[in-house]
PDB file of C-alpha atoms and ligand atoms in Angstrom:
ATOM      1  CA  UNK P 209    -109.883   0.597  76.031  1.00 63.00           C
ATOM      2  CA  UNK P 210    -112.184  -1.098  78.892  1.00 70.00           C
ATOM      3  CA  UNK P 211    -115.385  -3.637  77.817  1.00 69.00           C
ATOM      4  CA  UNK P 212    -117.152  -1.558  75.337  1.00 74.00           C
ATOM      5  CA  UNK P 213    -115.391   2.175  75.317  1.00 85.00           C
ATOM      6  CA  UNK P 214    -113.010   3.395  74.097  1.00 91.00           C
ATOM      7  CA  UNK P 215    -111.189   6.833  75.160  1.00 96.00           C
ATOM      8  CA  UNK P 216    -110.438   9.199  72.147  1.00 97.00           C
ATOM      9  CA  UNK P 217    -107.292  11.026  73.050  1.00 97.00           C
ATOM     10  CA  UNK P 218    -107.041  14.749  72.581  1.00 97.00           C
ATOM     11  CA  UNK P 219    -105.396  14.660  68.768  1.00 97.00           C
ATOM     12  CA  UNK P 220    -108.336  13.071  67.916  1.00 98.00           C
ATOM     13  CA  UNK P 221    -110.473  15.444  65.284  1.00 97.00           C
ATOM     14  CA  UNK P 222    -113.901  14.149  66.745  1.00 97.00           C
ATOM     15  CA  UNK P 223    -113.014  16.052  69.836  1.00 98.00           C
ATOM     16  CA  UNK P 224    -112.629  19.801  68.945  1.00 98.00           C
ATOM     17  CA  UNK P 225    -115.709  19.762  66.917  1.00 98.00           C
ATOM     18  CA  UNK P 226    -119.371  20.676  68.097  1.00 98.00           C
ATOM     19  CA  UNK P 227    -121.714  17.768  68.674  1.00 98.00           C
ATOM     20  CA  UNK P 228    -125.335  17.443  67.291  1.00 98.00           C
ATOM     21  CA  UNK P 229    -128.619  17.987  70.227  1.00 98.00           C
ATOM     22  CA  UNK P 230    -129.331  14.249  71.296  1.00 98.00           C
ATOM     23  CA  UNK P 231    -132.749  13.137  69.969  1.00 98.00           C
ATOM     24  CA  UNK P 232    -135.712  11.194  72.586  1.00 98.00           C
ATOM     25  CA  UNK P 233    -135.896   8.296  73.087  1.00 97.00           C
ATOM     26  CA  UNK P 234    -132.613   7.704  73.214  1.00 98.00           C
ATOM     27  CA  UNK P 235    -131.420   4.317  71.186  1.00 97.00           C
ATOM     28  CA  UNK P 236    -130.076   1.057  72.099  1.00 96.00           C
ATOM     29  CA  UNK P 237    -126.619   1.789  71.547  1.00 95.00           C
ATOM     30  CA  UNK P 238    -126.737   5.353  73.114  1.00 96.00           C
ATOM     31  CA  UNK P 239    -127.293   3.957  76.943  1.00 97.00           C
ATOM     32  CA  UNK P 240    -125.375   0.997  75.930  1.00 95.00           C
ATOM     33  CA  UNK P 241    -122.769   3.624  76.268  1.00 96.00           C
ATOM     34  CA  UNK P 242    -124.499   5.928  79.027  1.00 97.00           C
ATOM     35  CA  UNK P 243    -123.710   2.778  81.852  1.00 96.00           C
ATOM     36  CA  UNK P 244    -120.642   1.952  80.142  1.00 96.00           C
ATOM     37  CA  UNK P 245    -119.202   5.379  80.709  1.00 97.00           C
ATOM     38  CA  UNK P 246    -120.955   5.485  84.920  1.00 96.00           C
ATOM     39  CA  UNK P 247    -118.941   1.778  85.050  1.00 95.00           C
ATOM     40  CA  UNK P 248    -115.945   2.841  84.365  1.00 96.00           C
ATOM     41  CA  UNK P 249    -115.964   6.274  85.831  1.00 96.00           C
ATOM     42  CA  UNK P 250    -116.867   4.366  89.592  1.00 96.00           C
ATOM     43  CA  UNK P 251    -113.443   1.519  88.616  1.00 95.00           C
ATOM     44  CA  UNK P 252    -111.424   4.135  87.801  1.00 95.00           C
ATOM     45  CA  UNK P 253    -111.765   5.460  91.641  1.00 95.00           C
ATOM     46  CA  UNK P 254    -111.815   2.601  93.387  1.00 94.00           C
ATOM     47  CA  UNK P 255    -107.692   2.608  93.639  1.00 93.00           C
ATOM     48  CA  UNK P 256    -107.199  -1.120  93.623  1.00 95.00           C
ATOM     49  CA  UNK P 257    -110.024  -1.905  91.033  1.00 93.00           C
ATOM     50  CA  UNK P 258    -108.511   1.187  88.712  1.00 94.00           C
ATOM     51  CA  UNK P 259    -105.336  -0.496  88.707  1.00 94.00           C
ATOM     52  CA  UNK P 260    -105.635  -4.368  88.093  1.00 93.00           C
ATOM     53  CA  UNK P 261    -107.770  -3.197  84.815  1.00 92.00           C
ATOM     54  CA  UNK P 262    -105.521  -0.225  84.153  1.00 91.00           C
ATOM     55  CA  UNK P 263    -108.160   2.750  84.642  1.00 92.00           C
ATOM     56  CA  UNK P 264    -107.069   5.536  85.121  1.00 92.00           C
ATOM     57  CA  UNK P 265    -109.608   7.412  87.032  1.00 94.00           C
ATOM     58  CA  UNK P 266    -112.032  10.235  86.152  1.00 96.00           C
ATOM     59  CA  UNK P 267    -115.600  11.512  87.107  1.00 97.00           C
ATOM     60  CA  UNK P 268    -116.535  12.593  83.649  1.00 98.00           C
ATOM     61  CA  UNK P 269    -116.994  11.511  80.663  1.00 98.00           C
ATOM     62  CA  UNK P 270    -118.708  12.944  76.937  1.00 98.00           C
ATOM     63  CA  UNK P 271    -120.142  11.092  73.848  1.00 98.00           C
ATOM     64  CA  UNK P 272    -117.589  12.809  71.739  1.00 98.00           C
ATOM     65  CA  UNK P 273    -114.962  10.922  74.405  1.00 98.00           C
ATOM     66  CA  UNK P 274    -116.146   7.855  73.318  1.00 97.00           C
ATOM     67  CA  UNK P 275    -116.801   8.823  69.484  1.00 96.00           C
ATOM     68  CA  UNK P 276    -120.317   9.632  68.680  1.00 97.00           C
ATOM     69  CA  UNK P 277    -120.715  13.273  68.130  1.00 98.00           C
ATOM     70  CA  UNK P 278    -124.541  13.673  70.891  1.00 98.00           C
ATOM     71  CA  UNK P 279    -124.594  16.643  73.245  1.00 98.00           C
ATOM     72  CA  UNK P 280    -124.590  13.304  76.060  1.00 98.00           C
ATOM     73  CA  UNK P 281    -121.867  13.424  79.196  1.00 98.00           C
ATOM     74  CA  UNK P 282    -121.880  11.447  82.626  1.00 98.00           C
ATOM     75  CA  UNK P 283    -120.347  13.002  85.715  1.00 98.00           C
ATOM     76  CA  UNK P 284    -119.927  10.148  89.002  1.00 97.00           C
ATOM     77  CA  UNK P 285    -118.366  12.002  91.568  1.00 95.00           C
ATOM     78  CA  UNK P 286    -117.237   9.694  94.353  1.00 92.00           C
ATOM     79  CA  UNK P 287    -117.913  11.411  98.347  1.00 92.00           C
ATOM     80  CA  UNK P 288    -115.618  11.301 101.477  1.00 91.00           C
ATOM     81  CA  UNK P 289    -117.846   8.235 102.753  1.00 94.00           C
ATOM     82  CA  UNK P 290    -117.383   6.639  99.393  1.00 91.00           C
ATOM     83  CA  UNK P 291    -120.520   6.744  97.638  1.00 94.00           C
ATOM     84  CA  UNK P 292    -121.126   8.241  94.386  1.00 95.00           C
ATOM     85  CA  UNK P 293    -123.098  11.784  93.585  1.00 96.00           C
ATOM     86  CA  UNK P 294    -124.175  10.901  89.609  1.00 97.00           C
ATOM     87  CA  UNK P 295    -125.605  12.529  86.815  1.00 98.00           C
ATOM     88  CA  UNK P 296    -126.597  11.674  82.874  1.00 98.00           C
ATOM     89  CA  UNK P 297    -127.017  14.944  81.506  1.00 98.00           C
ATOM     90  CA  UNK P 298    -128.351  15.926  77.661  1.00 98.00           C
ATOM     91  CA  UNK P 299    -128.009  18.798  75.696  1.00 98.00           C
ATOM     92  CA  UNK P 300    -127.440  20.356  78.635  1.00 98.00           C
ATOM     93  CA  UNK P 301    -127.430  23.949  78.638  1.00 98.00           C
ATOM     94  CA  UNK P 302    -126.775  26.752  80.623  1.00 98.00           C
ATOM     95  CA  UNK P 303    -129.080  29.265  82.112  1.00 98.00           C
ATOM     96  CA  UNK P 304    -127.648  31.815  84.414  1.00 98.00           C
ATOM     97  CA  UNK P 305    -124.161  31.712  86.083  1.00 98.00           C
ATOM     98  CA  UNK P 306    -121.920  33.214  89.255  1.00 98.00           C
ATOM     99  CA  UNK P 307    -119.991  36.214  88.351  1.00 97.00           C
ATOM    100  CA  UNK P 308    -117.443  34.812  90.959  1.00 97.00           C
ATOM    101  CA  UNK P 309    -114.155  32.359  89.297  1.00 97.00           C
ATOM    102  CA  UNK P 310    -112.794  29.676  90.813  1.00 98.00           C
ATOM    103  CA  UNK P 311    -110.344  27.789  89.744  1.00 98.00           C
ATOM    104  CA  UNK P 312    -108.891  23.722  90.800  1.00 97.00           C
ATOM    105  CA  UNK P 313    -106.216  24.437  92.152  1.00 96.00           C
ATOM    106  CA  UNK P 314    -104.574  20.683  91.778  1.00 94.00           C
ATOM    107  CA  UNK P 315    -105.216  21.285  87.821  1.00 94.00           C
ATOM    108  CA  UNK P 316    -108.329  20.282  86.119  1.00 96.00           C
ATOM    109  CA  UNK P 317    -108.101  16.526  84.271  1.00 95.00           C
ATOM    110  CA  UNK P 318    -109.211  14.680  81.039  1.00 98.00           C
ATOM    111  CA  UNK P 319    -109.133  11.124  80.419  1.00 97.00           C
ATOM    112  CA  UNK P 320    -108.499  12.040  76.161  1.00 98.00           C
ATOM    113  CA  UNK P 321    -105.475  14.005  77.759  1.00 98.00           C
ATOM    114  CA  UNK P 322    -102.652  11.806  78.513  1.00 95.00           C
ATOM    115  CA  UNK P 323    -100.085  14.499  79.467  1.00 95.00           C
ATOM    116  CA  UNK P 324     -99.157  17.005  82.063  1.00 93.00           C
ATOM    117  CA  UNK P 325    -101.102  20.529  81.729  1.00 95.00           C
ATOM    118  CA  UNK P 326     -99.980  22.692  83.646  1.00 94.00           C
ATOM    119  CA  UNK P 327    -101.881  25.886  84.080  1.00 96.00           C
ATOM    120  CA  UNK P 328    -105.286  28.274  85.485  1.00 96.00           C
ATOM    121  CA  UNK P 329    -108.580  27.309  84.379  1.00 98.00           C
ATOM    122  CA  UNK P 330    -111.466  29.871  85.005  1.00 97.00           C
ATOM    123  CA  UNK P 331    -114.822  28.566  85.225  1.00 98.00           C
ATOM    124  CA  UNK P 332    -118.047  29.881  87.019  1.00 98.00           C
ATOM    125  CA  UNK P 333    -117.480  29.225  91.110  1.00 98.00           C
ATOM    126  CA  UNK P 334    -121.697  28.342  89.998  1.00 98.00           C
ATOM    127  CA  UNK P 335    -123.785  27.753  87.166  1.00 98.00           C
ATOM    128  CA  UNK P 336    -127.726  27.065  86.358  1.00 98.00           C
ATOM    129  CA  UNK P 337    -128.336  24.422  83.598  1.00 98.00           C
ATOM    130  CA  UNK P 338    -131.238  22.961  81.951  1.00 98.00           C
ATOM    131  CA  UNK P 339    -130.908  19.131  80.313  1.00 98.00           C
ATOM    132  CA  UNK P 340    -132.625  16.330  80.152  1.00 98.00           C
ATOM    133  CA  UNK P 341    -132.866  13.048  81.537  1.00 98.00           C
ATOM    134  CA  UNK P 342    -132.470   9.818  80.307  1.00 97.00           C
ATOM    135  CA  UNK P 343    -136.481   9.099  79.958  1.00 96.00           C
ATOM    136  CA  UNK P 344    -136.033  12.661  77.835  1.00 97.00           C
ATOM    137  CA  UNK P 345    -137.567  14.980  81.273  1.00 98.00           C
ATOM    138  CA  UNK P 346    -136.407  18.194  81.479  1.00 98.00           C
ATOM    139  CA  UNK P 347    -134.829  19.342  85.322  1.00 98.00           C
ATOM    140  CA  UNK P 348    -133.277  23.014  86.201  1.00 98.00           C
ATOM    141  CA  UNK P 349    -130.263  22.072  88.696  1.00 98.00           C
ATOM    142  CA  UNK P 350    -128.210  25.426  90.325  1.00 98.00           C
ATOM    143  CA  UNK P 351    -124.460  22.993  90.767  1.00 98.00           C
ATOM    144  CA  UNK P 352    -121.719  24.659  92.598  1.00 97.00           C
ATOM    145  CA  UNK P 353    -117.861  24.169  93.133  1.00 97.00           C
ATOM    146  CA  UNK P 354    -116.363  20.726  92.054  1.00 96.00           C
ATOM    147  CA  UNK P 355    -119.216  19.765  90.409  1.00 97.00           C
ATOM    148  CA  UNK P 356    -119.567  24.012  88.886  1.00 98.00           C
ATOM    149  CA  UNK P 357    -116.546  22.841  86.806  1.00 98.00           C
ATOM    150  CA  UNK P 358    -117.685  19.192  86.089  1.00 98.00           C
ATOM    151  CA  UNK P 359    -120.071  20.292  84.296  1.00 98.00           C
ATOM    152  CA  UNK P 360    -118.293  22.954  82.933  1.00 98.00           C
ATOM    153  CA  UNK P 361    -115.401  20.523  82.023  1.00 98.00           C
ATOM    154  CA  UNK P 362    -118.167  18.549  80.032  1.00 98.00           C
ATOM    155  CA  UNK P 363    -120.368  21.142  78.710  1.00 98.00           C
ATOM    156  CA  UNK P 364    -116.877  21.734  76.916  1.00 98.00           C
ATOM    157  CA  UNK P 365    -116.169  18.675  75.285  1.00 98.00           C
ATOM    158  CA  UNK P 366    -120.014  19.356  74.233  1.00 98.00           C
ATOM    159  CA  UNK P 367    -118.059  22.368  71.853  1.00 98.00           C
ATOM    160  CA  UNK P 368    -115.013  20.812  71.109  1.00 98.00           C
ATOM    161  CA  UNK P 369    -113.490  22.504  73.782  1.00 98.00           C
ATOM    162  CA  UNK P 370    -110.294  20.995  75.882  1.00 98.00           C
ATOM    163  CA  UNK P 371    -109.199  21.891  79.142  1.00 98.00           C
ATOM    164  CA  UNK P 372    -106.003  22.968  77.532  1.00 98.00           C
ATOM    165  CA  UNK P 373    -107.545  25.501  75.288  1.00 98.00           C
ATOM    166  CA  UNK P 374    -108.887  27.529  78.763  1.00 97.00           C
ATOM    167  CA  UNK P 375    -104.875  28.305  79.588  1.00 97.00           C
ATOM    168  CA  UNK P 376    -104.193  31.255  78.745  1.00 96.00           C
ATOM    169  CA  UNK P 377    -101.444  29.405  75.998  1.00 94.00           C
ATOM    170  CA  UNK P 378     -98.648  33.309  77.153  1.00 95.00           C
ATOM    171  CA  UNK P 379     -99.248  33.005  80.774  1.00 96.00           C
ATOM    172  CA  UNK P 380    -101.097  29.879  82.185  1.00 96.00           C
ATOM    173  CA  UNK P 381    -101.069  31.393  85.492  1.00 96.00           C
ATOM    174  CA  UNK P 382    -102.500  34.429  84.212  1.00 94.00           C
ATOM    175  CA  UNK P 383    -105.553  34.753  87.253  1.00 91.00           C
ATOM    176  CA  UNK P 384    -104.253  32.421  90.068  1.00 92.00           C
ATOM    177  CA  UNK P 385    -103.943  35.968  92.954  1.00 92.00           C
ATOM    178  CA  UNK P 386    -107.381  36.982  91.435  1.00 94.00           C
ATOM    179  CA  UNK P 387    -109.880  33.642  91.625  1.00 96.00           C
ATOM    180  CA  UNK P 388    -110.455  31.357  94.823  1.00 97.00           C
ATOM    181  CA  UNK P 389    -108.486  27.980  94.486  1.00 97.00           C
ATOM    182  CA  UNK P 390    -110.830  24.912  95.699  1.00 97.00           C
TER     183      UNK P 390
HETATM  184 CO1   CO A   8    -112.161  15.734  80.107  1.00 67.36          CO
END
């Protein structure tokens, strides 16, 4: 728990449910949660602050992880030059995706999964996403590589799917020889 942000663990039923579309205007509570999540993610990627506050590093948070079954997520991605690439994504849908598949070599992580998980999570290398912003305006954007992985990971959360569900249970490293690692 940090400020008002309480992140649910994978065992919680909430994380395995499909979320409902958000409606506009967003409520004050939604906006507070969005701001809180971005603040959390930024601080969690600052080593000193994270240690002081006891935060695990993360770059994405979806509403169901904070106990709200709404189709909203935020991404805060710290670039090499220490600036942040940030998104607030509402009611997203994937318009198209590359046939090329990739996986994150060091494995995906999730603020709701508090254990070491081995295995490969196949993701599309590039996706085009349609979504609404915080003001209710519609956008379409093509994202690639780690941002595409982050979007797919967070969109999955809105459908009650965790990255651990996407790892082949019998053969966790299935595809290691054919998929590109990033
Ligand atoms: Co996650």
